[in-house]
Amino acid sequence: MKSKSILIGAMMAPLLPLNAATAINPVCRPAACSGLDTSGPINNIRNCSSYSDTCYSGAKIRTCNTCDSGYTLTETTTTLTTCTGNITYYYCKADIGGDIDPIICNGTCSDCDSSTWTAAGTGYQQRTNATCNTKTCLCTKSTEYRCASGYYGTPPKLQMIGNLKGCTRCPSSGGIYGLSDVGRNSEITDCYMTNDSSDNTGDFTYTSKCYYTE
């Protein structure tokens, strides 16, 4: 009796490895951005006198159409993690001073830390407040003011150096001025006397903080 063998392997096509990125991500294709999409572009380009935005897999890419004086329209490419392939766009290159590459925003800002509070004249404190725009990776810095301990109020953001306004000293009782906790002293009712307080009308102590009442 003769045995017969079947070569199964010969009947099967070889299995080829698939590119994981190709299998998961689609090819980057340009599309018009929705009018409801108010998010900023992920590439921070400057010195454009006119520009246009195109969306790729939910990411907005800005390209310069014309440049300000002193800059030349220059082609470059970038890639996204949500789709495959290079995306071409234009930015404005400085004619003098070398090439200024466009910045691809990664959601962070460099040198964008707020400073500590310091004295800014009698009754005031100030600091530099830094805010990072995670859509453009641009840091905005401004001077912020608050009332020092023993004062109350809400200073305006815009102040004249040497003529600060918005803070008032806490009221006194018998010649002793009240206290306040810095950072929690926006109202006159945040002023208080402590158990160490006394005045010239008699000797007494407070068993706890005694807040000002109107």
Coordinates of N, CA and C in Angstrom, one line a residue:
M1 N 0.9 -1.2 0.0 CA 0.0 0.0 0.0 C 0.9 1.2 0.0
K2 N 0.6 2.1 -0.9 CA 1.4 3.3 -1.0 C 0.8 4.4 -0.2
S3 N 1.6 5.2 0.5 CA 1.1 6.4 1.2 C 1.3 7.6 0.4
K4 N 0.3 8.5 0.5 CA 0.3 9.8 -0.2 C 0.5 10.9 0.8
S5 N 1.3 11.9 0.5 CA 1.5 13.0 1.3 C 1.1 14.3 0.6
I6 N 0.5 15.2 1.3 CA 0.0 16.4 0.8 C 0.9 17.6 1.3
L7 N 1.5 18.3 0.4 CA 2.3 19.4 0.8 C 1.4 20.7 1.0
I8 N 1.0 20.8 2.3 CA 0.1 21.9 2.6 C 0.8 23.2 2.4
G9 N 2.1 23.2 2.9 CA 2.9 24.5 2.8 C 2.9 25.1 1.4
A10 N 3.0 24.2 0.4 CA 3.1 24.6 -1.0 C 1.9 25.3 -1.4
M11 N 0.8 25.0 -0.8 CA -0.5 25.6 -1.2 C -0.8 26.9 -0.5
M12 N 0.0 27.3 0.4 CA -0.2 28.5 1.2 C 0.7 29.6 0.7
A13 N 0.2 30.8 0.6 CA 1.0 32.0 0.2 C 1.9 32.4 1.4
P14 N 3.1 32.8 1.3 CA 3.9 33.2 2.4 C 3.3 34.4 3.1
L15 N 3.4 34.5 4.4 CA 2.9 35.6 5.2 C 4.0 36.7 5.3
L16 N 3.7 37.9 4.8 CA 4.6 39.0 4.9 C 4.3 39.9 6.0
P17 N 5.3 40.5 6.7 CA 5.1 41.4 7.9 C 4.5 42.7 7.4
L18 N 3.5 43.2 8.1 CA 2.9 44.4 7.8 C 3.5 45.6 8.5
N19 N 3.6 46.7 7.9 CA 4.1 47.9 8.6 C 3.0 48.4 9.6
A20 N 3.3 48.4 10.9 CA 2.3 48.7 11.9 C 1.8 50.1 11.7
A21 N 2.7 51.0 11.4 CA 2.2 52.4 11.3 C 1.3 52.6 10.1
T22 N 1.6 51.8 9.0 CA 0.7 51.9 7.8 C -0.7 51.3 8.1
A23 N -0.7 50.2 8.9 CA -1.9 49.5 9.2 C -2.8 50.4 10.2
I24 N -2.2 51.2 11.0 CA -2.9 51.9 12.0 C -3.3 53.3 11.6
N25 N -2.3 54.0 11.0 CA -2.5 55.4 10.6 C -2.8 55.6 9.2
P26 N -3.7 56.4 8.8 CA -4.0 56.7 7.4 C -2.9 57.6 6.8
V27 N -2.9 57.7 5.5 CA -2.0 58.7 4.8 C -2.5 60.1 5.1
C28 N -1.6 61.0 5.3 CA -1.9 62.4 5.6 C -2.5 63.0 4.4
R29 N -3.8 63.4 4.5 CA -4.4 64.1 3.3 C -5.0 65.4 3.8
P30 N -4.8 66.4 3.0 CA -5.3 67.8 3.3 C -6.8 67.9 3.3
A31 N -7.3 68.6 4.2 CA -8.8 68.9 4.2 C -9.0 70.3 4.8
A32 N -10.2 70.8 4.4 CA -10.5 72.2 4.9 C -10.8 72.1 6.4
C33 N -10.4 73.0 7.1 CA -10.7 73.0 8.6 C -12.1 73.5 8.8
S34 N -12.7 72.9 9.8 CA -14.1 73.3 10.1 C -14.2 74.7 10.7
G35 N -15.2 75.4 10.4 CA -15.4 76.7 10.9 C -15.6 76.7 12.4
L36 N -15.9 75.5 13.0 CA -16.1 75.4 14.5 C -14.7 75.2 15.2
D37 N -13.7 74.9 14.4 CA -12.4 74.5 14.9 C -11.7 75.8 15.2
T38 N -11.6 76.2 16.5 CA -11.0 77.4 17.0 C -9.6 77.2 17.5
S39 N -9.1 75.9 17.5 CA -7.7 75.6 18.0 C -6.7 76.2 17.1
G40 N -5.6 76.6 17.6 CA -4.5 77.2 16.9 C -3.7 76.1 16.1
P41 N -2.9 76.6 15.1 CA -2.0 75.6 14.4 C -0.9 75.1 15.3
I42 N -0.4 73.9 15.0 CA 0.6 73.2 15.8 C 2.0 73.8 15.4
N43 N 2.1 74.4 14.2 CA 3.4 75.0 13.8 C 3.3 76.5 14.0
N44 N 4.3 77.0 14.8 CA 4.3 78.4 15.1 C 5.1 79.2 14.1
I45 N 4.5 79.8 13.1 CA 5.2 80.5 12.1 C 4.9 82.0 12.2
R46 N 5.9 82.8 11.9 CA 5.8 84.2 12.1 C 6.1 85.0 10.8
N47 N 5.9 86.3 10.9 CA 6.3 87.2 9.8 C 5.6 86.9 8.5
C48 N 4.4 86.4 8.5 CA 3.6 86.2 7.3 C 2.7 87.4 7.2
S49 N 2.6 87.9 6.0 CA 1.7 89.0 5.7 C 0.3 88.4 5.3
S50 N 0.3 87.1 4.9 CA -0.9 86.4 4.7 C -0.7 84.9 4.8
Y51 N -1.6 84.2 5.2 CA -1.4 82.7 5.5 C -2.8 82.0 5.3
S52 N -2.7 80.7 5.3 CA -3.9 79.8 5.2 C -3.7 78.6 6.0
D53 N -4.8 78.0 6.5 CA -4.7 76.8 7.4 C -5.3 75.6 6.7
T54 N -4.7 74.5 6.9 CA -5.2 73.2 6.4 C -5.1 72.2 7.5
C55 N -6.1 71.3 7.5 CA -6.2 70.3 8.6 C -5.8 68.9 8.0
Y56 N -5.0 68.2 8.9 CA -4.6 66.8 8.5 C -4.9 65.9 9.8
S57 N -5.9 65.0 9.6 CA -6.2 64.1 10.7 C -6.5 64.8 12.0
G58 N -7.1 66.0 12.0 CA -7.5 66.7 13.2 C -6.4 67.7 13.6
A59 N -5.3 67.8 13.0 CA -4.2 68.8 13.3 C -4.2 69.9 12.3
K60 N -4.1 71.1 12.8 CA -4.1 72.3 11.9 C -2.7 72.7 11.6
I61 N -2.4 72.8 10.3 CA -1.1 73.2 9.8 C -1.2 74.6 9.1
R62 N -0.4 75.6 9.5 CA -0.5 76.9 8.9 C 0.6 77.0 7.9
T63 N 0.3 77.6 6.7 CA 1.4 77.9 5.7 C 1.3 79.4 5.3
C64 N 2.5 80.0 5.1 CA 2.5 81.4 4.7 C 2.3 81.5 3.2
N65 N 1.5 82.4 2.8 CA 1.3 82.7 1.4 C 2.2 83.8 0.9
T66 N 2.3 84.9 1.7 CA 3.2 86.0 1.4 C 3.9 86.3 2.7
C67 N 5.1 87.0 2.6 CA 5.9 87.3 3.8 C 6.0 88.8 3.9
D68 N 6.4 89.2 5.2 CA 6.7 90.6 5.5 C 7.9 91.0 4.8
S69 N 8.2 92.3 4.7 CA 9.4 92.8 4.0 C 10.6 92.3 4.8
G70 N 11.6 91.8 4.1 CA 12.8 91.3 4.7 C 12.8 89.8 5.0
Y71 N 11.8 89.1 4.5 CA 11.7 87.7 4.6 C 11.3 87.0 3.3
T72 N 11.7 85.8 3.1 CA 11.5 85.1 1.8 C 10.7 83.8 2.1
L73 N 9.7 83.5 1.3 CA 8.9 82.4 1.4 C 9.7 81.1 1.2
T74 N 9.7 80.2 2.2 CA 10.6 79.0 2.1 C 9.8 77.8 2.4
E75 N 10.1 76.7 1.6 CA 9.4 75.5 1.8 C 10.0 74.6 2.8
T76 N 9.2 73.9 3.6 CA 9.7 72.9 4.6 C 8.7 71.8 4.7
T77 N 9.0 70.8 5.5 CA 8.0 69.7 5.7 C 8.0 69.3 7.2
T78 N 6.9 68.6 7.6 CA 6.8 68.1 9.0 C 6.0 66.8 8.9
T79 N 6.0 66.1 10.0 CA 5.2 64.9 10.1 C 4.3 64.9 11.3
L80 N 3.3 64.1 11.3 CA 2.3 63.9 12.4 C 2.3 62.5 12.9
T81 N 1.9 62.3 14.2 CA 1.8 61.0 14.7 C 0.4 60.4 14.4
T82 N -0.5 61.2 13.9 CA -1.9 60.7 13.6 C -2.0 60.2 12.2
C83 N -1.0 60.5 11.3 CA -1.1 60.0 9.9 C 0.3 59.9 9.4
T84 N 0.5 59.2 8.3 CA 1.8 59.0 7.7 C 2.1 59.8 6.5
G85 N 3.3 60.1 6.3 CA 3.7 60.9 5.1 C 4.2 62.3 5.5
N86 N 5.0 63.0 4.7 CA 5.4 64.3 4.9 C 4.4 65.3 4.5
I87 N 4.3 66.4 5.3 CA 3.3 67.5 5.1 C 4.2 68.7 4.7
T88 N 3.9 69.3 3.5 CA 4.7 70.4 3.1 C 3.9 71.7 3.4
Y89 N 4.7 72.7 3.9 CA 4.1 74.0 4.1 C 5.2 75.1 3.9
Y90 N 4.9 76.3 4.0 CA 5.8 77.4 3.7 C 5.9 78.3 5.0
Y91 N 7.1 78.7 5.3 CA 7.3 79.7 6.3 C 8.2 80.8 5.8
C92 N 8.4 81.9 6.6 CA 9.1 83.1 6.1 C 10.5 83.1 6.7
K93 N 11.5 83.0 5.9 CA 12.9 82.9 6.2 C 13.5 84.3 6.2
A94 N 14.2 84.7 7.3 CA 14.8 86.0 7.3 C 15.9 86.2 6.2
D95 N 15.9 87.3 5.5 CA 16.9 87.5 4.5 C 18.3 87.8 5.1
I96 N 18.3 88.4 6.3 CA 19.5 88.7 7.0 C 19.5 88.1 8.3
G97 N 20.6 87.5 8.8 CA 20.7 87.0 10.1 C 20.5 85.5 10.2
G98 N 20.5 84.8 9.0 CA 20.5 83.4 9.0 C 19.1 82.8 8.9
D99 N 19.0 81.5 8.9 CA 17.7 80.8 8.8 C 17.0 80.8 10.1
I100 N 15.7 81.2 10.2 CA 14.9 81.1 11.4 C 13.9 80.0 11.1
D101 N 14.2 78.8 11.7 CA 13.3 77.7 11.5 C 12.0 77.8 12.2
P102 N 10.9 77.4 11.6 CA 9.6 77.4 12.3 C 9.6 76.5 13.5
I103 N 8.8 76.8 14.5 CA 8.8 76.0 15.7 C 7.6 75.1 15.7
I104 N 7.8 73.8 15.9 CA 6.7 72.9 16.0 C 6.3 72.8 17.5
C105 N 5.1 73.2 17.8 CA 4.7 73.3 19.2 C 4.4 71.9 19.8
N106 N 5.1 71.6 20.9 CA 4.9 70.3 21.6 C 4.1 70.5 22.9
G107 N 3.4 71.6 23.0 CA 2.6 71.8 24.2 C 3.3 72.4 25.4
T108 N 4.6 72.8 25.3 CA 5.3 73.3 26.4 C 6.0 74.6 26.0
C109 N 6.4 75.4 27.0 CA 7.1 76.7 26.8 C 8.4 76.6 27.6
S110 N 9.4 77.3 27.0 CA 10.7 77.4 27.7 C 10.7 78.7 28.4
D111 N 11.5 78.7 29.6 CA 11.6 80.0 30.3 C 10.2 80.6 30.6
C112 N 9.4 79.8 31.2 CA 8.0 80.3 31.5 C 7.6 79.9 32.9
D113 N 8.4 80.4 33.9 CA 8.1 80.2 35.3 C 7.8 81.5 36.0
S114 N 6.7 81.5 36.8 CA 6.4 82.7 37.5 C 7.4 82.9 38.6
S115 N 7.7 84.2 39.0 CA 8.7 84.5 40.0 C 8.0 84.5 41.4
T116 N 8.8 84.5 42.4 CA 8.3 84.6 43.8 C 7.9 86.0 44.1
W117 N 7.0 86.2 45.1 CA 6.5 87.5 45.5 C 7.6 88.3 46.2
T118 N 7.8 89.5 45.9 CA 8.7 90.4 46.6 C 8.1 91.7 46.9
A119 N 8.7 92.4 47.9 CA 8.1 93.7 48.3 C 8.2 94.7 47.1
A120 N 7.1 95.5 47.0 CA 7.0 96.5 45.9 C 6.6 97.9 46.5
G121 N 7.2 98.3 47.6 CA 6.8 99.5 48.2 C 5.9 99.2 49.4
T122 N 5.6 100.2 50.2 CA 4.8 100.0 51.4 C 3.4 99.5 51.1
G123 N 3.1 98.3 51.7 CA 1.8 97.7 51.6 C 1.6 96.9 50.3
Y124 N 2.6 96.7 49.5 CA 2.4 96.0 48.2 C 3.5 94.9 48.0
Q125 N 3.1 93.9 47.3 CA 4.0 92.9 46.8 C 3.8 92.7 45.3
Q126 N 4.8 92.2 44.6 CA 4.7 92.0 43.2 C 5.5 90.8 42.7
R127 N 5.1 90.2 41.6 CA 5.8 89.1 41.0 C 5.6 89.1 39.5
T128 N 6.4 88.4 38.8 CA 6.2 88.2 37.3 C 5.4 86.9 37.2
N129 N 4.2 87.1 36.6 CA 3.3 85.9 36.3 C 3.5 85.4 34.9
A130 N 3.9 84.2 34.8 CA 4.1 83.6 33.4 C 3.0 82.6 33.1
T131 N 2.5 82.7 31.9 CA 1.4 81.8 31.4 C 1.8 81.2 30.1
C132 N 1.8 79.8 30.0 CA 2.2 79.2 28.7 C 0.9 78.8 27.9
N133 N 0.9 79.2 26.7 CA -0.1 78.9 25.7 C 0.3 77.5 25.1
T134 N -0.3 76.4 25.5 CA 0.1 75.1 25.1 C -0.3 74.8 23.6
K135 N -1.0 75.7 23.0 CA -1.4 75.5 21.6 C -0.3 76.2 20.7
T136 N 0.3 77.3 21.1 CA 1.3 78.0 20.3 C 2.7 77.9 20.9
C137 N 2.8 77.4 22.1 CA 4.1 77.3 22.8 C 4.7 78.6 23.1
L138 N 3.9 79.7 23.2 CA 4.4 81.0 23.4 C 4.1 81.3 24.9
C139 N 5.0 82.0 25.6 CA 4.9 82.3 27.0 C 4.5 83.8 27.1
T140 N 3.5 84.1 27.9 CA 3.1 85.5 28.2 C 3.5 85.8 29.6
K141 N 4.2 87.0 29.8 CA 4.6 87.4 31.1 C 4.0 88.7 31.4
S142 N 3.5 88.9 32.7 CA 3.0 90.2 33.1 C 3.3 90.4 34.6
T143 N 3.3 91.6 35.0 CA 3.6 91.9 36.5 C 2.2 91.9 37.2
E144 N 2.2 91.2 38.3 CA 1.0 91.0 39.2 C 1.3 91.6 40.5
Y145 N 0.3 92.2 41.1 CA 0.4 92.9 42.4 C -0.6 92.3 43.4
R146 N -0.3 92.4 44.7 CA -1.2 92.0 45.7 C -0.8 92.8 47.0
C147 N -1.7 92.9 47.9 CA -1.5 93.6 49.2 C -0.7 92.8 50.1
A148 N 0.2 93.5 50.8 CA 1.1 92.9 51.8 C 0.3 92.7 53.1
S149 N 0.9 91.9 54.0 CA 0.3 91.7 55.3 C 0.0 93.0 56.1
G150 N -1.2 93.1 56.7 CA -1.5 94.3 57.3 C -2.3 95.3 56.5
Y151 N -2.5 94.9 55.2 CA -3.2 95.8 54.2 C -4.3 94.9 53.6
Y152 N -5.2 95.6 52.9 CA -6.3 94.9 52.2 C -6.6 95.6 50.9
G153 N -7.2 94.9 50.0 CA -7.6 95.5 48.7 C -7.3 94.6 47.5
T154 N -7.6 95.1 46.3 CA -7.3 94.3 45.1 C -6.7 95.3 44.1
P155 N -5.4 95.3 44.0 CA -4.7 96.3 43.2 C -5.0 96.0 41.7
P156 N -5.1 97.0 40.9 CA -5.4 96.8 39.4 C -4.1 96.2 38.8
K157 N -4.3 95.6 37.6 CA -3.2 95.0 36.9 C -2.2 96.0 36.4
L158 N -2.8 97.1 35.9 CA -1.9 98.2 35.4 C -1.6 99.2 36.5
Q159 N -0.3 99.3 36.8 CA 0.1 100.2 37.8 C 1.2 101.2 37.3
M160 N 1.3 102.3 37.9 CA 2.3 103.3 37.6 C 3.4 103.1 38.7
I161 N 4.6 102.9 38.2 CA 5.8 102.6 39.1 C 6.0 103.9 39.9
G162 N 6.1 103.6 41.2 CA 6.2 104.7 42.2 C 4.9 105.3 42.7
N163 N 3.8 104.9 42.1 CA 2.5 105.4 42.5 C 1.5 104.2 42.5
L164 N 1.8 103.2 43.3 CA 0.9 102.0 43.3 C -0.4 102.3 44.0
K165 N -1.5 101.7 43.5 CA -2.8 102.0 44.1 C -3.6 100.7 44.3
G166 N -4.5 100.7 45.2 CA -5.4 99.5 45.4 C -5.3 98.9 46.8
C167 N -4.3 99.2 47.6 CA -4.2 98.6 48.9 C -4.3 99.7 50.0
T168 N -5.0 99.3 51.1 CA -5.2 100.2 52.2 C -4.8 99.5 53.5
R169 N -4.3 100.3 54.4 CA -3.8 99.7 55.7 C -5.1 99.3 56.5
C170 N -5.0 98.2 57.2 CA -6.1 97.7 58.0 C -6.4 98.8 59.1
P171 N -7.6 98.9 59.5 CA -8.0 99.9 60.5 C -7.3 99.6 61.9
S172 N -7.2 100.7 62.7 CA -6.6 100.6 64.0 C -7.6 100.6 65.1
S173 N -7.2 100.1 66.2 CA -8.1 100.1 67.4 C -7.2 100.6 68.6
G174 N -7.5 101.8 69.0 CA -6.7 102.4 70.1 C -5.3 102.6 69.8
G175 N -5.0 102.9 68.5 CA -3.6 103.2 68.1 C -2.9 101.9 67.6
I176 N -3.5 100.7 67.6 CA -2.9 99.5 67.2 C -3.6 99.1 65.9
Y177 N -2.8 99.0 64.8 CA -3.3 98.6 63.5 C -3.6 97.1 63.4
G178 N -4.6 96.8 62.7 CA -5.0 95.4 62.5 C -4.0 94.7 61.6
L179 N -4.1 93.3 61.6 CA -3.3 92.5 60.7 C -4.1 91.9 59.6
S180 N -3.5 91.3 58.6 CA -4.2 90.5 57.6 C -3.2 89.5 57.0
D181 N -3.7 88.4 56.5 CA -2.9 87.3 55.9 C -2.8 87.6 54.4
V182 N -1.5 87.7 54.0 CA -1.2 88.0 52.6 C -1.8 86.9 51.7
G183 N -2.5 87.3 50.6 CA -3.1 86.4 49.7 C -4.6 86.1 50.0
R184 N -5.0 86.5 51.2 CA -6.4 86.4 51.7 C -6.8 87.7 52.3
N185 N -6.5 88.8 51.7 CA -6.8 90.1 52.3 C -7.3 91.1 51.2
S186 N -8.3 90.6 50.5 CA -8.9 91.5 49.5 C -10.0 92.4 50.1
E187 N -10.6 92.1 51.2 CA -11.6 92.9 51.8 C -11.2 93.4 53.2
I188 N -11.8 94.5 53.6 CA -11.5 95.1 54.9 C -11.9 94.1 56.0
T189 N -12.9 93.2 55.8 CA -13.3 92.2 56.8 C -12.3 91.1 56.9
D190 N -11.2 91.1 56.1 CA -10.1 90.2 56.3 C -9.1 90.7 57.3
C191 N -9.3 91.9 57.8 CA -8.4 92.4 58.8 C -8.8 92.0 60.2
Y192 N -7.9 91.8 61.1 CA -8.2 91.2 62.4 C -7.2 91.7 63.4
M193 N -7.6 91.5 64.7 CA -6.7 91.7 65.8 C -6.4 90.3 66.4
T194 N -5.2 90.2 67.0 CA -4.8 88.9 67.6 C -4.8 89.0 69.1
N195 N -4.5 87.9 69.7 CA -4.4 87.9 71.2 C -3.2 88.6 71.8
D196 N -2.4 89.1 70.9 CA -1.2 90.0 71.4 C -1.6 91.5 71.3
S197 N -2.8 91.8 70.8 CA -3.2 93.2 70.6 C -3.7 93.8 71.9
S198 N -3.4 95.0 72.1 CA -3.9 95.8 73.2 C -4.0 97.3 72.8
D199 N -4.7 98.1 73.5 CA -4.8 99.5 73.1 C -4.7 100.4 74.4
N200 N -4.7 101.7 74.3 CA -4.5 102.5 75.4 C -5.8 102.8 76.2
T201 N -6.8 102.1 75.8 CA -8.1 102.3 76.6 C -8.2 101.3 77.7
G202 N -7.3 100.4 77.8 CA -7.4 99.3 78.8 C -6.6 98.1 78.3
D203 N -6.2 97.3 79.2 CA -5.5 96.1 78.9 C -6.4 94.9 78.7
F204 N -6.3 94.2 77.6 CA -7.1 93.0 77.4 C -6.4 92.1 76.3
T205 N -6.9 90.9 76.1 CA -6.4 90.0 75.1 C -7.5 89.4 74.4
Y206 N -7.3 89.0 73.1 CA -8.3 88.3 72.3 C -8.0 86.8 72.4
T207 N -9.1 86.0 72.6 CA -8.9 84.6 72.7 C -8.7 83.9 71.3
S208 N -9.0 84.7 70.2 CA -8.7 84.2 68.9 C -8.7 85.4 67.9
K209 N -8.5 85.2 66.7 CA -8.5 86.3 65.7 C -9.9 87.0 65.8
C210 N -9.8 88.3 66.0 CA -11.1 89.1 66.0 C -11.1 89.9 64.7
Y211 N -12.0 89.5 63.8 CA -12.0 90.2 62.5 C -12.9 91.5 62.5
Y212 N -12.5 92.4 61.6 CA -13.2 93.6 61.5 C -14.6 93.4 60.9
T213 N -15.6 94.1 61.5 CA -16.9 94.0 61.0 C -17.4 95.4 60.7
E214 N -18.2 95.5 59.6 CA -18.8 96.8 59.2 C -20.1 97.1 59.8

